[in-house]
Coordinates of C-alpha atoms in Angstrom, one line a residue:
M95 CA -8.2 -29.7 -4.8
S96 CA -12.1 -29.5 -4.3
D97 CA -14.0 -26.3 -4.7
N98 CA -15.0 -26.5 -1.0
S99 CA -11.5 -26.9 0.1
Y100 CA -10.5 -24.0 -2.3
G101 CA -13.2 -21.8 -0.7
I102 CA -12.1 -22.4 2.8
S103 CA -8.5 -21.9 1.7
R104 CA -9.2 -18.4 0.5
F105 CA -10.9 -17.4 3.8
L106 CA -8.1 -19.3 5.8
P107 CA -4.8 -18.6 3.6
C108 CA -3.0 -20.2 6.5
L109 CA -4.3 -23.7 5.0
S110 CA -2.3 -22.8 1.9
W111 CA 1.3 -21.8 3.3
L112 CA 1.0 -24.7 6.0
R113 CA 0.4 -27.5 3.2
S114 CA 4.0 -26.3 1.9
Y115 CA 5.7 -25.3 5.1
Q116 CA 9.1 -26.6 5.3
V117 CA 11.1 -27.8 8.4
E118 CA 13.6 -25.1 7.6
Y119 CA 10.9 -22.3 7.8
L120 CA 10.2 -23.3 11.5
Q121 CA 13.5 -22.2 12.5
R122 CA 13.8 -18.7 10.7
D123 CA 10.0 -18.1 11.8
V124 CA 11.0 -18.8 15.6
V125 CA 13.8 -16.6 15.6
A126 CA 12.0 -13.8 13.7
G127 CA 9.0 -14.2 16.1
T128 CA 11.5 -14.1 19.1
T129 CA 13.1 -11.1 17.9
L130 CA 9.6 -9.4 17.0
A131 CA 8.8 -10.2 20.6
A132 CA 11.8 -8.7 22.0
Y133 CA 10.9 -5.5 19.9
L134 CA 7.1 -5.4 20.6
I135 CA 7.5 -5.7 24.6
P136 CA 8.9 -2.2 24.9
V137 CA 6.8 -0.8 22.0
G138 CA 3.8 -2.2 23.4
I139 CA 4.0 -0.6 26.8
A140 CA 5.2 2.8 25.2
Y141 CA 2.5 3.1 22.8
A142 CA 0.0 2.2 25.5
S143 CA 1.3 5.0 27.6
L144 CA 0.9 7.3 24.4
A145 CA -2.6 6.2 24.2
G146 CA -3.2 7.0 27.7
L147 CA -3.7 3.1 28.9
P148 CA -1.8 0.9 31.4
P149 CA 1.4 -0.9 30.1
Q150 CA -0.2 -4.3 29.9
A151 CA -2.9 -3.1 27.4
G152 CA -0.3 -2.8 24.9
L153 CA 0.8 -6.1 25.5
Y154 CA -2.4 -7.7 25.1
S155 CA -3.0 -5.9 22.3
C156 CA 0.1 -7.3 20.6
I157 CA -0.4 -10.8 21.7
F158 CA -3.9 -11.1 20.3
A159 CA -3.2 -9.0 17.2
G160 CA -0.4 -11.7 15.9
L161 CA -3.0 -14.8 16.7
G162 CA -5.9 -13.0 14.9
F163 CA -3.8 -11.8 11.9
A164 CA -1.9 -14.8 11.1
P165 CA -4.4 -17.4 10.0
F166 CA -6.4 -15.1 7.8
C167 CA -3.6 -13.0 6.1
T168 CA -2.1 -13.2 2.7
S169 CA 1.1 -11.2 3.3
R170 CA 3.8 -13.3 4.8
H171 CA 5.9 -10.7 6.6
T172 CA 3.6 -7.8 7.8
A173 CA 3.3 -7.6 11.6
I174 CA 0.4 -6.6 13.4
A175 CA 0.6 -4.5 16.6
V176 CA -0.3 -1.1 18.4
T177 CA 0.9 1.7 16.4
S178 CA 1.7 5.4 17.3
A179 CA -0.8 7.0 15.1
I180 CA -3.5 5.2 16.5
S181 CA -2.5 5.5 20.1
L182 CA -2.1 9.1 19.6
L183 CA -5.6 9.1 18.0
L184 CA -7.1 7.5 21.1
A185 CA -5.5 9.8 23.4
T186 CA -6.9 12.7 22.0
T187 CA -10.4 11.2 21.7
L188 CA -11.3 9.0 24.6
G189 CA -10.4 11.3 27.4
K190 CA -13.5 13.5 27.1
L191 CA -15.5 10.4 26.8
A192 CA -14.2 8.5 29.9
D193 CA -14.7 11.7 31.8
G194 CA -11.3 11.0 34.1
D195 CA -12.4 7.2 34.8
P196 CA -9.5 4.8 34.2
L197 CA -11.7 1.9 34.0
R198 CA -14.2 3.5 31.5
Y199 CA -11.2 4.5 29.5
A200 CA -10.0 1.3 28.9
V201 CA -13.3 -0.2 28.0
L202 CA -13.8 2.5 25.6
A203 CA -10.5 1.9 24.0
S204 CA -11.4 -2.0 23.6
E205 CA -14.9 -1.2 22.3
T206 CA -13.3 1.0 19.8
A207 CA -11.2 -2.0 18.3
L208 CA -14.6 -3.9 18.4
Y209 CA -16.1 -1.4 15.9
V210 CA -12.7 -1.2 14.0
A211 CA -13.4 -5.0 13.6
I212 CA -16.8 -4.6 12.2
V213 CA -15.9 -1.9 9.9
C214 CA -13.1 -4.3 8.5
F215 CA -15.6 -6.9 8.0
V216 CA -18.3 -5.0 6.2
A217 CA -15.3 -3.4 4.0
W218 CA -14.3 -7.0 3.5
V219 CA -17.5 -8.2 2.3
A220 CA -17.8 -4.8 -0.2
K221 CA -14.6 -5.9 -1.5
A222 CA -13.3 -2.4 -0.2
G223 CA -9.2 -3.8 -0.4
A224 CA -9.3 -2.9 -3.7
V225 CA -8.5 0.8 -2.8
I226 CA -4.8 -0.1 -2.4
H227 CA -4.2 -0.7 -6.2
F228 CA -4.7 3.3 -6.4
M229 CA -1.4 3.5 -4.3
S230 CA 1.5 3.6 -7.1
D231 CA 4.8 2.1 -6.9
T232 CA 5.8 6.2 -6.7
V233 CA 3.5 6.8 -3.7
L234 CA 4.9 3.7 -2.1
T235 CA 8.7 4.9 -2.9
G236 CA 7.9 8.4 -1.1
Y237 CA 6.0 6.7 1.6
K238 CA 8.6 4.3 2.6
A239 CA 11.4 6.9 2.5
G240 CA 9.2 9.4 4.5
A241 CA 8.2 6.7 6.9
A242 CA 11.9 5.7 7.3
L243 CA 12.9 9.0 8.3
V244 CA 10.0 9.7 10.7
I245 CA 10.9 6.4 12.5
A246 CA 14.6 7.7 12.6
S247 CA 13.5 11.0 13.9
T248 CA 12.0 8.9 17.3
Q249 CA 14.8 6.7 17.5
L250 CA 17.8 8.9 17.1
P251 CA 17.4 10.6 20.5
K252 CA 16.9 7.5 22.4
L253 CA 20.3 6.4 20.8
L254 CA 21.7 9.3 22.4
G255 CA 19.8 9.2 25.9
L256 CA 17.7 12.4 25.0
P257 CA 13.9 12.7 25.2
V258 CA 11.7 12.7 22.0
E259 CA 10.1 15.8 21.6
G260 CA 7.8 17.1 18.9
N261 CA 4.7 15.9 17.0
N262 CA 6.5 15.8 13.5
F263 CA 9.5 15.2 12.1
F264 CA 10.9 18.6 11.5
V265 CA 10.1 19.4 14.8
R266 CA 11.7 16.3 16.5
L267 CA 15.0 16.8 14.1
A268 CA 15.1 20.4 15.3
S269 CA 14.8 19.5 19.0
F270 CA 17.2 16.6 18.5
L271 CA 19.8 18.7 16.9
S272 CA 19.5 21.3 19.6
Q273 CA 19.9 18.5 22.3
V274 CA 23.1 17.0 20.8
P275 CA 25.6 18.5 23.2
E276 CA 23.5 17.1 26.1
A277 CA 24.0 13.5 24.9
N278 CA 24.5 10.8 27.2
H279 CA 27.9 9.4 26.5
A280 CA 27.3 6.0 28.1
S281 CA 23.8 5.7 26.3
L282 CA 25.6 6.6 22.8
L283 CA 28.3 4.0 23.5
V284 CA 26.0 1.2 24.2
G285 CA 23.4 2.1 21.3
G286 CA 26.5 2.8 19.1
C287 CA 27.8 -0.6 19.8
A288 CA 24.7 -2.4 19.2
L289 CA 24.3 -0.4 16.0
V290 CA 27.8 -1.6 14.7
L291 CA 27.3 -5.1 15.6
L292 CA 23.5 -5.2 13.8
V293 CA 25.1 -4.0 10.6
L294 CA 28.2 -6.3 10.6
G295 CA 25.4 -9.1 11.4
A296 CA 23.3 -7.8 8.3
W297 CA 26.6 -7.9 6.3
Y298 CA 28.1 -11.0 7.3
L299 CA 25.8 -13.2 9.1
P300 CA 22.3 -12.7 6.9
H301 CA 19.4 -14.6 8.0
R302 CA 21.2 -15.0 11.8
P303 CA 19.4 -13.8 15.0
T304 CA 21.5 -10.8 15.2
G305 CA 19.2 -8.8 16.7
L306 CA 18.4 -11.3 19.4
I307 CA 21.9 -11.9 20.1
V308 CA 22.6 -8.0 20.7
V309 CA 19.3 -8.0 23.1
V310 CA 20.5 -10.6 25.0
A311 CA 24.0 -9.5 25.4
S312 CA 22.9 -5.9 26.3
V313 CA 20.7 -7.4 28.9
V314 CA 23.8 -9.1 30.4
F315 CA 25.9 -6.3 30.3
M316 CA 23.8 -3.9 31.8
S317 CA 22.8 -6.6 34.6
V318 CA 26.4 -7.5 35.4
G319 CA 28.5 -4.5 34.1
G320 CA 28.1 -2.2 36.7
V321 CA 26.9 0.5 34.6
S322 CA 23.4 1.1 36.1
D323 CA 25.0 4.7 37.7
Y324 CA 25.7 6.0 34.0
G325 CA 22.2 7.2 33.1
I326 CA 21.4 4.8 30.4
K327 CA 17.6 4.4 30.3
I328 CA 16.4 0.6 30.4
L329 CA 12.8 -0.7 29.9
G330 CA 12.0 -1.1 33.7
R331 CA 9.2 -3.2 35.3
V332 CA 6.9 -5.2 32.8
P333 CA 3.5 -6.1 34.3
Q334 CA 3.0 -9.7 34.6
G335 CA -0.3 -12.2 33.4
L336 CA -2.9 -12.2 30.8
P337 CA -6.5 -10.7 30.7
H338 CA -9.8 -12.2 31.1
F339 CA -11.0 -13.0 27.7
Q340 CA -14.5 -10.8 27.5
I341 CA -17.1 -8.9 25.3
P342 CA -16.4 -5.2 26.1
A343 CA -19.3 -3.3 27.7
V344 CA -21.3 -1.3 25.2
S345 CA -23.6 1.2 26.3
P346 CA -26.2 2.8 24.1
Q347 CA -24.5 6.2 23.3
D348 CA -21.3 4.3 22.7
P349 CA -21.6 3.4 19.2
H350 CA -22.7 7.2 18.4
D351 CA -19.4 8.5 19.9
L352 CA -17.1 5.8 19.0
L353 CA -18.0 5.1 15.4
P354 CA -16.3 8.2 14.1
L355 CA -13.2 7.2 16.0
A356 CA -13.3 3.6 14.9
L357 CA -13.5 4.7 11.3
A358 CA -10.4 7.1 11.6
C359 CA -8.9 4.0 13.0
F360 CA -9.5 1.8 10.2
L361 CA -8.3 4.2 7.6
L362 CA -5.2 4.4 9.3
A363 CA -5.1 0.5 9.8
I364 CA -5.9 -0.2 6.1
V365 CA -3.6 2.5 4.6
E366 CA -0.5 1.7 6.6
T367 CA -0.9 -2.1 6.9
M368 CA -1.7 -2.6 3.1
A369 CA 1.1 -0.3 2.1
V370 CA 3.7 -2.3 4.4
S371 CA 2.2 -5.4 2.7
R372 CA 2.5 -4.3 -0.8
V373 CA 6.1 -3.2 -0.2
F374 CA 7.1 -6.8 1.1
A375 CA 5.0 -8.5 -1.5
Q376 CA 6.9 -6.7 -4.5
K377 CA 10.2 -7.2 -2.5
H378 CA 9.7 -11.0 -2.3
R379 CA 7.9 -11.6 -5.6
Y380 CA 4.6 -12.8 -4.0
T381 CA 1.1 -11.6 -4.5
F382 CA -1.2 -10.6 -1.6
D383 CA -5.0 -10.1 -1.7
A384 CA -5.7 -6.7 -0.1
N385 CA -9.5 -7.6 0.3
Q386 CA -8.6 -10.7 2.2
D387 CA -6.3 -9.0 4.4
L388 CA -9.1 -6.9 5.4
A389 CA -10.6 -9.8 7.1
A390 CA -7.3 -10.5 8.9
I391 CA -7.1 -7.0 10.3
G392 CA -10.8 -7.4 11.6
M393 CA -10.0 -10.6 13.3
A394 CA -7.3 -9.2 15.2
N395 CA -8.9 -6.3 16.2
L396 CA -11.8 -8.7 17.2
L397 CA -9.4 -10.8 19.4
T398 CA -7.9 -7.5 20.7
A399 CA -11.3 -6.2 21.7
F400 CA -12.0 -9.5 23.6
G401 CA -8.5 -9.4 25.3
Q402 CA -8.9 -6.0 26.6
G403 CA -6.6 -4.5 24.1
Y404 CA -7.2 -1.4 21.8
P405 CA -7.1 -1.0 17.9
V406 CA -4.0 -2.5 16.4
S407 CA -2.7 -2.1 12.7
G408 CA 0.2 -3.2 10.5
G409 CA 3.1 -0.9 11.0
V410 CA 6.3 0.0 9.0
S411 CA 9.0 -0.7 11.9
Q412 CA 7.8 -4.1 13.4
S413 CA 7.0 -5.5 9.9
V414 CA 11.0 -4.3 9.0
V415 CA 11.9 -5.9 12.3
N416 CA 10.1 -9.2 11.2
E417 CA 11.0 -9.3 7.9
S418 CA 14.8 -8.4 8.4
A419 CA 15.0 -11.3 11.1
G420 CA 14.3 -14.0 8.4
A421 CA 10.4 -14.6 8.6
K422 CA 9.2 -16.8 6.1
T423 CA 5.8 -17.0 6.8
P424 CA 2.8 -15.5 9.2
F425 CA 3.9 -18.3 11.6
S426 CA 6.4 -16.0 13.1
L427 CA 3.4 -13.7 14.3
V428 CA 2.1 -16.8 16.0
A429 CA 5.5 -17.4 17.6
A430 CA 5.9 -13.7 18.6
S431 CA 2.5 -13.9 20.2
L432 CA 3.1 -16.7 22.3
I433 CA 6.5 -15.6 23.3
L434 CA 4.9 -12.4 24.5
G435 CA 2.4 -14.2 26.5
V436 CA 5.0 -16.4 27.9
V437 CA 7.1 -13.6 28.7
T438 CA 4.3 -11.6 30.1
I439 CA 3.5 -14.3 32.4
F440 CA 6.6 -15.7 33.8
F441 CA 9.6 -13.9 32.6
S442 CA 9.0 -10.4 32.4
G443 CA 11.1 -9.5 35.0
L444 CA 14.1 -10.5 32.9
L445 CA 13.7 -7.6 30.6
H446 CA 14.1 -5.1 33.2
N447 CA 17.7 -4.1 32.1
L448 CA 17.3 -4.1 28.4
P449 CA 18.4 -0.6 27.3
E450 CA 16.7 1.9 25.3
P451 CA 19.5 2.8 23.1
V452 CA 19.6 -1.1 21.8
L453 CA 16.2 -0.9 20.9
A454 CA 16.6 2.2 19.1
A455 CA 19.5 0.7 17.1
I456 CA 17.5 -2.4 16.2
V457 CA 14.7 -0.3 14.7
L458 CA 17.5 2.4 12.9
V459 CA 19.0 -0.8 11.1
A460 CA 15.7 -2.3 10.2
V461 CA 14.2 1.0 8.5
A462 CA 17.5 2.0 6.5
G463 CA 16.7 -0.2 3.8
L464 CA 13.3 1.5 3.2
I465 CA 14.8 4.6 1.7
N466 CA 15.3 3.7 -2.3
I467 CA 17.5 6.5 -3.5
E468 CA 18.1 4.8 -6.9
A469 CA 14.2 4.4 -7.5
L470 CA 14.1 8.1 -6.9
R471 CA 16.8 9.0 -9.4
R472 CA 15.0 6.7 -12.0
Y473 CA 12.0 8.7 -11.5
Y474 CA 13.8 12.1 -11.7
R475 CA 15.7 10.9 -14.9
L476 CA 12.6 9.2 -16.8
D477 CA 9.7 11.4 -15.4
K478 CA 9.6 14.4 -13.4
T479 CA 5.9 14.0 -12.5
E480 CA 6.6 10.8 -10.8
F481 CA 9.4 12.1 -9.1
F482 CA 7.5 15.1 -7.8
I483 CA 4.8 12.6 -6.5
A484 CA 7.1 10.7 -4.6
I485 CA 8.7 13.6 -3.1
L486 CA 5.4 15.3 -2.1
V487 CA 4.5 12.0 -0.6
L488 CA 7.9 12.0 1.3
F489 CA 7.3 15.6 2.6
G490 CA 3.6 15.0 3.5
V491 CA 4.9 12.1 5.5
L492 CA 7.3 14.1 7.3
G493 CA 5.3 17.2 7.8
F494 CA 1.7 15.7 8.4
G495 CA 2.2 11.8 9.3
L496 CA 2.0 8.5 7.8
L497 CA -1.8 8.7 6.9
E498 CA -1.8 12.3 5.4
G499 CA 1.3 11.6 3.3
V500 CA -0.1 8.6 1.6
L501 CA -3.6 10.3 1.2
I502 CA -1.7 13.1 -0.5
G503 CA 0.1 10.8 -2.6
V504 CA -3.1 8.7 -3.8
I505 CA -5.0 12.0 -4.4
C506 CA -2.0 13.2 -6.8
S507 CA -1.9 9.9 -8.5
L508 CA -5.9 10.0 -9.2
L509 CA -5.7 13.5 -10.3
I510 CA -2.8 12.6 -12.9
L511 CA -4.7 9.5 -13.8
I512 CA -7.8 11.5 -14.7
R513 CA -5.6 14.2 -16.3
R514 CA -4.1 11.3 -18.7
T515 CA -7.4 9.6 -19.2
S516 CA -9.0 13.1 -20.1
H517 CA -6.1 13.5 -23.0
P518 CA -6.0 10.0 -24.9
H519 CA -3.1 10.1 -27.2
I520 CA -4.5 9.8 -30.9
S521 CA -1.8 8.6 -33.3
V522 CA -2.2 8.7 -37.2
L523 CA -1.8 5.0 -38.9
G524 CA -0.1 4.3 -42.2
K525 CA 0.2 0.9 -44.0
L526 CA 3.3 -1.1 -43.6
P527 CA 4.9 -2.0 -47.1
G528 CA 4.6 -5.7 -48.1
V529 CA 1.9 -6.5 -45.3
K530 CA -1.5 -6.3 -44.8
S531 CA -1.2 -3.9 -41.4
F532 CA -1.0 -0.5 -40.4
A533 CA 1.2 1.0 -37.8
S534 CA 1.8 4.5 -36.1
L535 CA 3.6 6.9 -38.6
E536 CA 5.3 8.4 -35.8
H537 CA 7.1 5.0 -34.6
H538 CA 7.2 3.0 -37.7
A539 CA 9.3 5.1 -40.3
G540 CA 8.7 2.4 -42.9
S541 CA 4.5 3.0 -42.8
E542 CA 2.9 5.1 -45.3
E543 CA -0.2 7.3 -45.7
V544 CA -3.1 5.7 -48.0
P545 CA -4.3 8.6 -50.3
G546 CA -7.7 9.5 -49.6
V547 CA -7.5 7.8 -46.2
L548 CA -7.0 8.8 -42.5
A549 CA -6.6 5.8 -40.3
L550 CA -6.6 6.9 -36.4
S551 CA -5.8 4.9 -33.1
V552 CA -7.2 6.3 -29.9
H553 CA -5.3 5.1 -26.9
G554 CA -7.4 4.9 -24.2
S555 CA -11.3 4.7 -23.2
L556 CA -13.6 7.0 -24.6
L557 CA -15.7 8.5 -21.9
Y558 CA -17.8 11.4 -21.2
F559 CA -15.0 13.3 -19.8
N560 CA -12.7 13.1 -22.7
M561 CA -15.0 12.8 -25.6
E562 CA -15.2 16.4 -26.7
E563 CA -11.4 16.6 -26.8
V564 CA -11.0 13.1 -28.9
Q565 CA -14.0 14.6 -31.1
G566 CA -12.0 17.7 -31.8
E567 CA -8.6 16.4 -32.4
I568 CA -10.0 13.7 -35.0
I569 CA -11.8 16.5 -36.9
E570 CA -8.5 18.8 -36.6
L571 CA -6.6 15.9 -38.2
A572 CA -9.3 15.5 -40.9
D573 CA -9.4 19.2 -41.8
K574 CA -5.3 18.9 -42.3
R575 CA -6.0 16.3 -44.9
G576 CA -8.0 18.8 -47.0
P577 CA -10.5 18.0 -49.9
S578 CA -8.7 14.7 -50.9
L579 CA -10.1 12.8 -47.9
K580 CA -12.7 10.6 -48.4
L581 CA -12.3 7.7 -45.6
V582 CA -11.6 8.2 -41.7
V583 CA -11.1 5.0 -39.9
C584 CA -10.9 5.0 -36.1
S585 CA -9.2 2.1 -34.6
L586 CA -10.2 1.3 -31.0
A587 CA -7.8 -1.5 -30.7
V588 CA -6.3 -0.3 -27.7
T589 CA -9.6 1.4 -26.5
P590 CA -10.9 -1.1 -23.4
W591 CA -13.8 0.9 -22.9
V592 CA -16.6 3.2 -24.4
D593 CA -19.6 4.7 -22.5
L594 CA -22.9 5.8 -24.0
A595 CA -21.9 9.5 -24.0
A596 CA -18.9 8.6 -26.2
T597 CA -21.0 6.6 -28.7
D598 CA -23.2 9.6 -29.0
M599 CA -20.1 11.3 -30.1
L600 CA -19.1 8.9 -32.7
S601 CA -22.3 9.2 -34.2
A602 CA -22.1 13.0 -34.1
L603 CA -18.8 12.3 -36.1
R604 CA -20.4 10.0 -38.8
K605 CA -22.9 12.6 -39.2
E606 CA -20.4 15.8 -39.4
F607 CA -18.1 13.8 -42.0
A608 CA -21.0 12.6 -44.0
S609 CA -21.9 16.3 -44.5
K610 CA -18.6 16.5 -46.1
G611 CA -18.8 13.5 -48.3
I612 CA -16.3 11.6 -46.0
I613 CA -17.2 8.2 -45.1
F614 CA -16.5 7.4 -41.0
T615 CA -16.1 4.0 -39.6
I616 CA -14.5 2.0 -36.8
S617 CA -12.0 -0.9 -36.8
E618 CA -10.6 -3.3 -34.5
A619 CA -13.2 -2.7 -31.5
H620 CA -12.9 -5.1 -28.7
S621 CA -16.0 -7.5 -28.2
N622 CA -17.4 -5.4 -25.2
V623 CA -16.9 -2.1 -26.9
H624 CA -18.6 -3.7 -30.0
D625 CA -21.4 -4.7 -28.1
T626 CA -21.7 -1.2 -26.7
L627 CA -21.6 0.4 -30.1
R628 CA -24.3 -2.1 -31.3
S629 CA -26.7 -1.5 -28.4
A630 CA -26.3 2.3 -28.7
G631 CA -27.1 2.2 -32.3
V632 CA -23.8 3.2 -33.8
S633 CA -23.5 0.2 -36.0
S634 CA -26.5 0.7 -37.6
K635 CA -26.2 4.7 -38.2
L636 CA -22.9 3.7 -39.8
G637 CA -24.4 1.3 -42.5
G638 CA -24.3 -1.9 -40.5
Q639 CA -20.6 -2.2 -40.8
N640 CA -18.5 -5.0 -38.5
F641 CA -16.4 -2.8 -36.3
E642 CA -14.2 -5.8 -35.3
L643 CA -12.4 -5.7 -38.9
T644 CA -8.9 -4.6 -39.0
T645 CA -7.8 -1.2 -40.2
A646 CA -6.4 -3.0 -43.1
Q647 CA -9.6 -5.0 -44.2
V648 CA -11.6 -1.7 -43.7
V649 CA -9.2 0.3 -46.0
E650 CA -9.0 -2.8 -48.6
D651 CA -12.8 -3.0 -48.6
W652 CA -13.2 0.9 -49.2
Q653 CA -10.4 0.5 -52.1
K654 CA -12.3 -2.3 -53.6
E655 CA -15.7 -0.7 -53.6
H656 CA -14.3 2.4 -55.3
S657 CA -12.2 0.7 -57.7
L658 CA -8.8 1.9 -56.2
Y659 CA -7.2 -1.5 -55.3

């Protein structure tokens, strides 16, 4: 492959998976796309209403989001569409700006999507996608479990024909439990049957369009079964037609008013999309490029803005529906968009009788796999701190929302990372018998201390915020050896980085040990660390020693020099 074609493939990842596309993938992608489309039609309408927009705005957003995201994304299963979080964010912000004008409101929503796209492209150029790597597996485990429970709290009432009340998990759960005696038994029967069929299909007919079959069967049942008088909620009328493709009208004041909203939508989009993408990349053992997917989110929002929609993001529920339906490549998103377009134009009337309890059952089965009890047990057994982070993220998601929960976890992860790098472990080394090598006295029973020598290994980078602690611990270990100590060797074999402040600390150690008649030197420094030490003058201050020598070589040379070998 030429360098030019490689560069194009990096910007258009679809070129890579299209080259290896197999015929059997097409059936699975189309089935997944059809199932996803069946899920997105009611979701798009519901979330548009939540955002204060007409139903078609949600459908347009879902149609153009998939078409914009699929060619540029590296995640194979993430589905991008309207989400509840962004919908609520728009509803609480645009009302005042539109001043009661529904047309102005719709324009502002599309314009917000345009600004989200611009922010995504700026972040892509700045390679800001690396922020996703601060989200550890622990954070993702808590996030997935919390997201599954949040979604379940919105779907269980629908399964029983009850209204969804409350703005967080605990309020919704309390409301649901208080309303259970008022459940619509017909809704429970239809939704329960759908739930059983979906579970059985997942067990005995994996990678089959069970969800689609259940949807079609439920529509037929509601249409000819004579159950319309039992109070089962149905989807109702879906508006027909596609929008005119146009650039949103922008007034001079709009950027000032909408940019904070766009930044908030961007933050929601990147956190949720990247978290979902990483979950499926780990599950299916492939890599995804977080930075490239920023460009994909930007393209999705750009097309949505031009298509009279509103900001879109990757979402947990629609992505799980897409993946569980057997999607193999992002072509499932294209298929879903095309089906949504065709249905919106020609066949929207056929979905009129789709019961809401069936849609709830599809989502509940899809998100059940996000709760990893075994991983939580493993964290509890091996590392209580990791378990605490996972639980904190879980309850953060339940109490405050998906974005806030993930941010809590990321902040905790960063604080723990800072704490650990502030206290790098220092191990005392001993010589292994019969070989010219040193190893940790703590972990190698056969290693022995060399008389007159203190060999140490610093496990971690030496930085301005941990250098004083490292210096103090080295001095303390040296003092314990008493007056017999003549040589201190500090191995930097597992020290990836040394900053300038730490080089001053090493020079100070040399000076302090020299005043006591003790030689202080460094061994096994990596090339970049060695260059930093040399540039800072540490090498010359320590007599021009070669810091790349092994600890065994340094000790052997010292012994020879003092006729101890």
